[in-house]
Amino acid sequence: ALKRRDTIYSAAYIMASGSSSFGHQRKHQNHLRLLEHMMASGIAQQISACPTMSQLYDVLLSYPLIGKFLAYQFATDVNYGDITDFSEREFVVAGPGARDGVTKCFTDRGRYTDEDVIRYMMDSQESEFNRLGLEFRNLFGRSLQLIDCQNLFCEVGKYARVSHPHISDGSGRGRIKQVFRFGGPLPAPCFPDKWGLATAVDHFMATGSLGENVTSVREDQR
């Protein structure tokens, strides 16, 4: 892939090269060694034994090259599968972008942490939509979860770098890494089976309409 000049990493996360941990010059070789190390250490069994998402996070964080934000993102990704079934309202870690966004939204948060603010946003979303008269179109009946609110603060932080450059985010960043480029029609959306959105997605793709009462959302995700 490298010889063909194919891109093998996206810009989603900044990942350490890993040369100090595994000794290879090529970044991808160190990451393959990390995967080998994780598999040899029985990570699947460790994950399946985790009673909470925060403990899953701790397991992932214990491995080389995986920092706090990446461990949370990986824990979220793992939880989309079948090996775990944690509520997405349980645990959140604010990444650098989200921390920037929270800073730009609040002049004074008192004693509350970034994670407290993210949870408050999730808990108060319906009352705030009603107070502001906003008809929020959620994900086929699925309300914003902690990961969604974390991501939204990150997007606010990036947007504000361009739209309000006079508002400092503390990191000194003044531009966004990626800009939109049209790449053709989007594929059909695909979501974890456990979300119960398949019927709603099929209806939307067939009719272009969100419809009404086309899906049931698990009570612990409301």
CSV table of C-alpha atoms in Angstrom, one decimal:
chain,number,residue,atom,x,y,z
A,1,ALA,CA,0.0,0.0,0.0
A,2,LEU,CA,2.8,2.4,0.8
A,3,LYS,CA,4.6,1.6,-2.5
A,4,ARG,CA,1.3,2.4,-4.3
A,5,ARG,CA,1.2,5.7,-2.3
A,6,ASP,CA,-2.1,4.6,-0.8
A,7,THR,CA,-3.1,6.4,2.5
A,8,ILE,CA,-3.3,3.8,5.3
A,9,TYR,CA,-4.1,6.3,8.1
A,10,SER,CA,-7.0,8.7,8.3
A,11,ALA,CA,-6.9,12.1,10.0
A,12,ALA,CA,-9.4,11.0,12.7
A,13,TYR,CA,-6.9,10.4,15.4
A,14,ILE,CA,-3.3,11.5,16.1
A,15,MET,CA,-1.5,8.3,17.0
A,16,ALA,CA,2.0,7.9,18.3
A,17,SER,CA,4.6,6.3,16.0
A,18,GLY,CA,5.4,3.7,18.6
A,19,SER,CA,9.1,3.4,17.7
A,20,SER,CA,10.1,3.8,21.4
A,21,SER,CA,7.8,0.9,22.4
A,22,PHE,CA,8.4,-1.6,19.6
A,23,GLY,CA,11.5,-0.4,17.8
A,24,HIS,CA,10.3,-0.3,14.2
A,25,GLN,CA,10.9,2.7,12.0
A,26,ARG,CA,7.6,2.4,10.2
A,27,LYS,CA,4.5,3.5,12.2
A,28,HIS,CA,2.3,0.8,10.9
A,29,GLN,CA,4.7,-1.9,11.9
A,30,ASN,CA,4.7,-0.7,15.5
A,31,HIS,CA,0.9,-0.7,15.5
A,32,LEU,CA,0.8,-4.2,14.1
A,33,ARG,CA,3.1,-5.3,16.9
A,34,LEU,CA,0.8,-3.6,19.3
A,35,LEU,CA,-2.1,-5.6,18.0
A,36,GLU,CA,0.0,-8.8,18.3
A,37,HIS,CA,0.8,-7.9,21.9
A,38,MET,CA,-2.8,-7.2,22.7
A,39,MET,CA,-4.0,-10.5,21.2
A,40,ALA,CA,-1.2,-12.5,23.0
A,41,SER,CA,-2.2,-10.9,26.3
A,42,GLY,CA,-5.8,-12.2,26.0
A,43,ILE,CA,-7.4,-8.8,25.5
A,44,ALA,CA,-10.7,-10.3,24.2
A,45,GLN,CA,-11.1,-12.2,27.4
A,46,GLN,CA,-10.2,-9.2,29.5
A,47,ILE,CA,-12.8,-7.1,27.7
A,48,SER,CA,-15.5,-9.6,27.9
A,49,ALA,CA,-14.9,-9.8,31.7
A,50,CYS,CA,-15.3,-6.0,32.2
A,51,PRO,CA,-18.5,-5.2,34.2
A,52,THR,CA,-18.5,-1.5,33.2
A,53,MET,CA,-17.4,0.7,30.3
A,54,SER,CA,-15.0,2.6,32.6
A,55,GLN,CA,-13.2,-0.7,33.3
A,56,LEU,CA,-13.0,-1.5,29.6
A,57,TYR,CA,-11.5,2.0,29.2
A,58,ASP,CA,-8.9,1.1,31.9
A,59,VAL,CA,-8.0,-2.1,30.1
A,60,LEU,CA,-7.4,-0.4,26.8
A,61,LEU,CA,-5.5,2.5,28.5
A,62,SER,CA,-3.1,0.0,30.0
A,63,TYR,CA,-1.6,-0.8,26.6
A,64,PRO,CA,1.3,1.1,25.0
A,65,LEU,CA,0.5,3.9,22.5
A,66,ILE,CA,-3.1,4.2,23.7
A,67,GLY,CA,-3.8,7.5,25.5
A,68,LYS,CA,-6.8,8.6,27.4
A,69,PHE,CA,-8.9,9.9,24.4
A,70,LEU,CA,-8.0,7.0,22.1
A,71,ALA,CA,-8.8,4.5,24.9
A,72,TYR,CA,-12.3,6.1,25.2
A,73,GLN,CA,-12.9,6.1,21.4
A,74,PHE,CA,-11.8,2.5,21.2
A,75,ALA,CA,-14.0,1.5,24.2
A,76,THR,CA,-16.9,3.1,22.4
A,77,ASP,CA,-16.1,1.3,19.2
A,78,VAL,CA,-15.8,-2.1,21.0
A,79,ASN,CA,-19.2,-1.4,22.6
A,80,TYR,CA,-20.8,-1.1,19.2
A,81,GLY,CA,-20.2,-4.9,18.8
A,82,ASP,CA,-21.5,-7.9,20.7
A,83,ILE,CA,-18.7,-8.6,23.2
A,84,THR,CA,-20.0,-5.8,25.5
A,85,ASP,CA,-23.4,-4.2,26.0
A,86,PHE,CA,-22.8,-1.1,28.2
A,87,SER,CA,-25.2,1.9,28.2
A,88,GLU,CA,-23.8,4.8,26.3
A,89,ARG,CA,-25.0,7.0,29.1
A,90,GLU,CA,-22.5,5.5,31.5
A,91,PHE,CA,-19.1,6.9,30.9
A,92,VAL,CA,-17.4,9.7,28.9
A,93,VAL,CA,-13.9,11.1,28.5
A,94,ALA,CA,-13.5,14.6,26.9
A,95,GLY,CA,-10.9,14.7,24.1
A,96,PRO,CA,-8.8,17.7,23.3
A,97,GLY,CA,-11.3,19.1,20.7
A,98,ALA,CA,-14.2,18.7,23.1
A,99,ARG,CA,-12.3,20.5,25.9
A,100,ASP,CA,-11.7,23.4,23.5
A,101,GLY,CA,-15.4,23.5,22.6
A,102,VAL,CA,-16.5,23.5,26.2
A,103,THR,CA,-14.0,26.3,27.0
A,104,LYS,CA,-15.5,28.4,24.1
A,105,CYS,CA,-19.1,27.8,25.3
A,106,PHE,CA,-18.7,28.7,29.0
A,107,THR,CA,-16.9,31.6,30.5
A,108,ASP,CA,-17.1,30.1,34.0
A,109,ARG,CA,-17.9,26.5,34.8
A,110,GLY,CA,-17.2,26.7,38.5
A,111,ARG,CA,-16.1,23.4,39.9
A,112,TYR,CA,-17.6,21.3,37.0
A,113,THR,CA,-15.3,19.2,34.8
A,114,ASP,CA,-15.5,18.9,31.0
A,115,GLU,CA,-17.2,15.5,31.5
A,116,ASP,CA,-19.7,17.0,33.9
A,117,VAL,CA,-20.6,19.6,31.2
A,118,ILE,CA,-21.0,16.9,28.6
A,119,ARG,CA,-23.2,14.8,30.8
A,120,TYR,CA,-25.3,17.9,31.7
A,121,MET,CA,-25.8,18.5,27.9
A,122,MET,CA,-27.0,15.0,27.4
A,123,ASP,CA,-29.3,15.1,30.4
A,124,SER,CA,-30.9,18.4,29.6
A,125,GLN,CA,-31.2,18.1,25.8
A,126,GLU,CA,-35.0,17.7,25.7
A,127,SER,CA,-35.7,20.5,28.1
A,128,GLU,CA,-33.3,22.9,26.3
A,129,PHE,CA,-34.8,22.0,22.9
A,130,ASN,CA,-38.2,22.8,24.2
A,131,ARG,CA,-37.1,26.0,25.9
A,132,LEU,CA,-35.5,27.3,22.7
A,133,GLY,CA,-38.3,26.1,20.4
A,134,LEU,CA,-36.0,23.8,18.5
A,135,GLU,CA,-37.3,20.8,16.6
A,136,PHE,CA,-34.3,18.6,16.9
A,137,ARG,CA,-34.1,15.7,14.4
A,138,ASN,CA,-32.4,13.0,16.3
A,139,LEU,CA,-31.1,9.7,14.9
A,140,PHE,CA,-34.4,7.9,14.1
A,141,GLY,CA,-35.7,8.3,17.6
A,142,ARG,CA,-32.3,7.8,19.3
A,143,SER,CA,-31.5,10.8,21.5
A,144,LEU,CA,-28.0,12.2,21.9
A,145,GLN,CA,-25.7,10.0,24.0
A,146,LEU,CA,-22.5,11.0,25.8
A,147,ILE,CA,-20.3,10.2,22.9
A,148,ASP,CA,-22.5,12.4,20.6
A,149,CYS,CA,-22.3,15.4,23.0
A,150,GLN,CA,-18.6,14.9,23.3
A,151,ASN,CA,-18.3,15.0,19.5
A,152,LEU,CA,-20.6,18.1,19.3
A,153,PHE,CA,-18.4,20.1,21.6
A,154,CYS,CA,-15.4,19.0,19.4
A,155,GLU,CA,-17.2,20.3,16.3
A,156,VAL,CA,-18.0,23.6,18.0
A,157,GLY,CA,-14.4,24.0,18.9
A,158,LYS,CA,-13.3,23.5,15.3
A,159,TYR,CA,-16.0,25.7,13.8
A,160,ALA,CA,-15.2,28.5,16.2
A,161,ARG,CA,-11.5,28.5,15.2
A,162,VAL,CA,-12.7,29.8,11.8
A,163,SER,CA,-15.9,31.7,12.6
A,164,HIS,CA,-14.6,33.3,15.8
A,165,PRO,CA,-10.8,33.3,15.6
A,166,HIS,CA,-10.6,35.9,18.4
A,167,ILE,CA,-11.8,33.4,20.9
A,168,SER,CA,-8.8,31.4,22.1
A,169,ASP,CA,-9.1,27.7,22.8
A,170,GLY,CA,-5.9,27.5,24.9
A,171,SER,CA,-4.2,25.2,22.4
A,172,GLY,CA,-3.2,28.0,20.0
A,173,ARG,CA,-4.8,26.2,17.0
A,174,GLY,CA,-6.2,28.6,14.4
A,175,ARG,CA,-7.5,26.4,11.7
A,176,ILE,CA,-9.1,23.0,11.1
A,177,LYS,CA,-7.3,20.1,9.6
A,178,GLN,CA,-9.9,18.9,7.2
A,179,VAL,CA,-12.3,20.7,4.9
A,180,PHE,CA,-15.3,19.2,3.1
A,181,ARG,CA,-14.7,17.8,-0.4
A,182,PHE,CA,-17.5,16.2,-2.3
A,183,GLY,CA,-16.7,12.6,-3.0
A,184,GLY,CA,-19.9,11.4,-4.6
A,185,PRO,CA,-23.1,10.0,-3.1
A,186,LEU,CA,-23.0,8.7,0.5
A,187,PRO,CA,-23.5,5.0,1.1
A,188,ALA,CA,-26.5,3.8,3.1
A,189,PRO,CA,-25.9,4.4,6.8
A,190,CYS,CA,-25.1,1.4,8.9
A,191,PHE,CA,-25.5,1.3,12.7
A,192,PRO,CA,-24.9,-1.3,15.4
A,193,ASP,CA,-27.7,-4.0,15.4
A,194,LYS,CA,-28.3,-3.4,19.1
A,195,TRP,CA,-29.6,0.1,18.4
A,196,GLY,CA,-32.6,-1.3,16.7
A,197,LEU,CA,-32.5,1.2,13.8
A,198,ALA,CA,-32.6,-1.2,10.8
A,199,THR,CA,-36.3,-0.7,10.1
A,200,ALA,CA,-36.1,3.1,10.3
A,201,VAL,CA,-33.0,3.2,8.0
A,202,ASP,CA,-34.6,0.9,5.4
A,203,HIS,CA,-37.7,3.1,5.5
A,204,PHE,CA,-35.7,6.3,5.0
A,205,MET,CA,-33.6,4.8,2.2
A,206,ALA,CA,-36.8,3.6,0.4
A,207,THR,CA,-38.9,6.7,0.9
A,208,GLY,CA,-36.6,9.6,1.8
A,209,SER,CA,-38.9,10.2,4.8
A,210,LEU,CA,-38.0,9.7,8.4
A,211,GLY,CA,-41.5,8.5,9.1
A,212,GLU,CA,-43.2,8.2,12.5
A,213,ASN,CA,-42.7,5.6,15.1
A,214,VAL,CA,-40.6,3.4,12.8
A,215,THR,CA,-38.3,2.3,15.4
A,216,SER,CA,-38.2,1.5,19.1
A,217,VAL,CA,-35.2,2.7,21.1
A,218,ARG,CA,-33.9,0.8,24.1
A,219,GLU,CA,-35.2,2.4,27.3
A,220,ASP,CA,-31.6,2.8,28.7
A,221,GLN,CA,-30.6,4.8,25.6
A,222,ARG,CA,-33.4,7.4,25.8
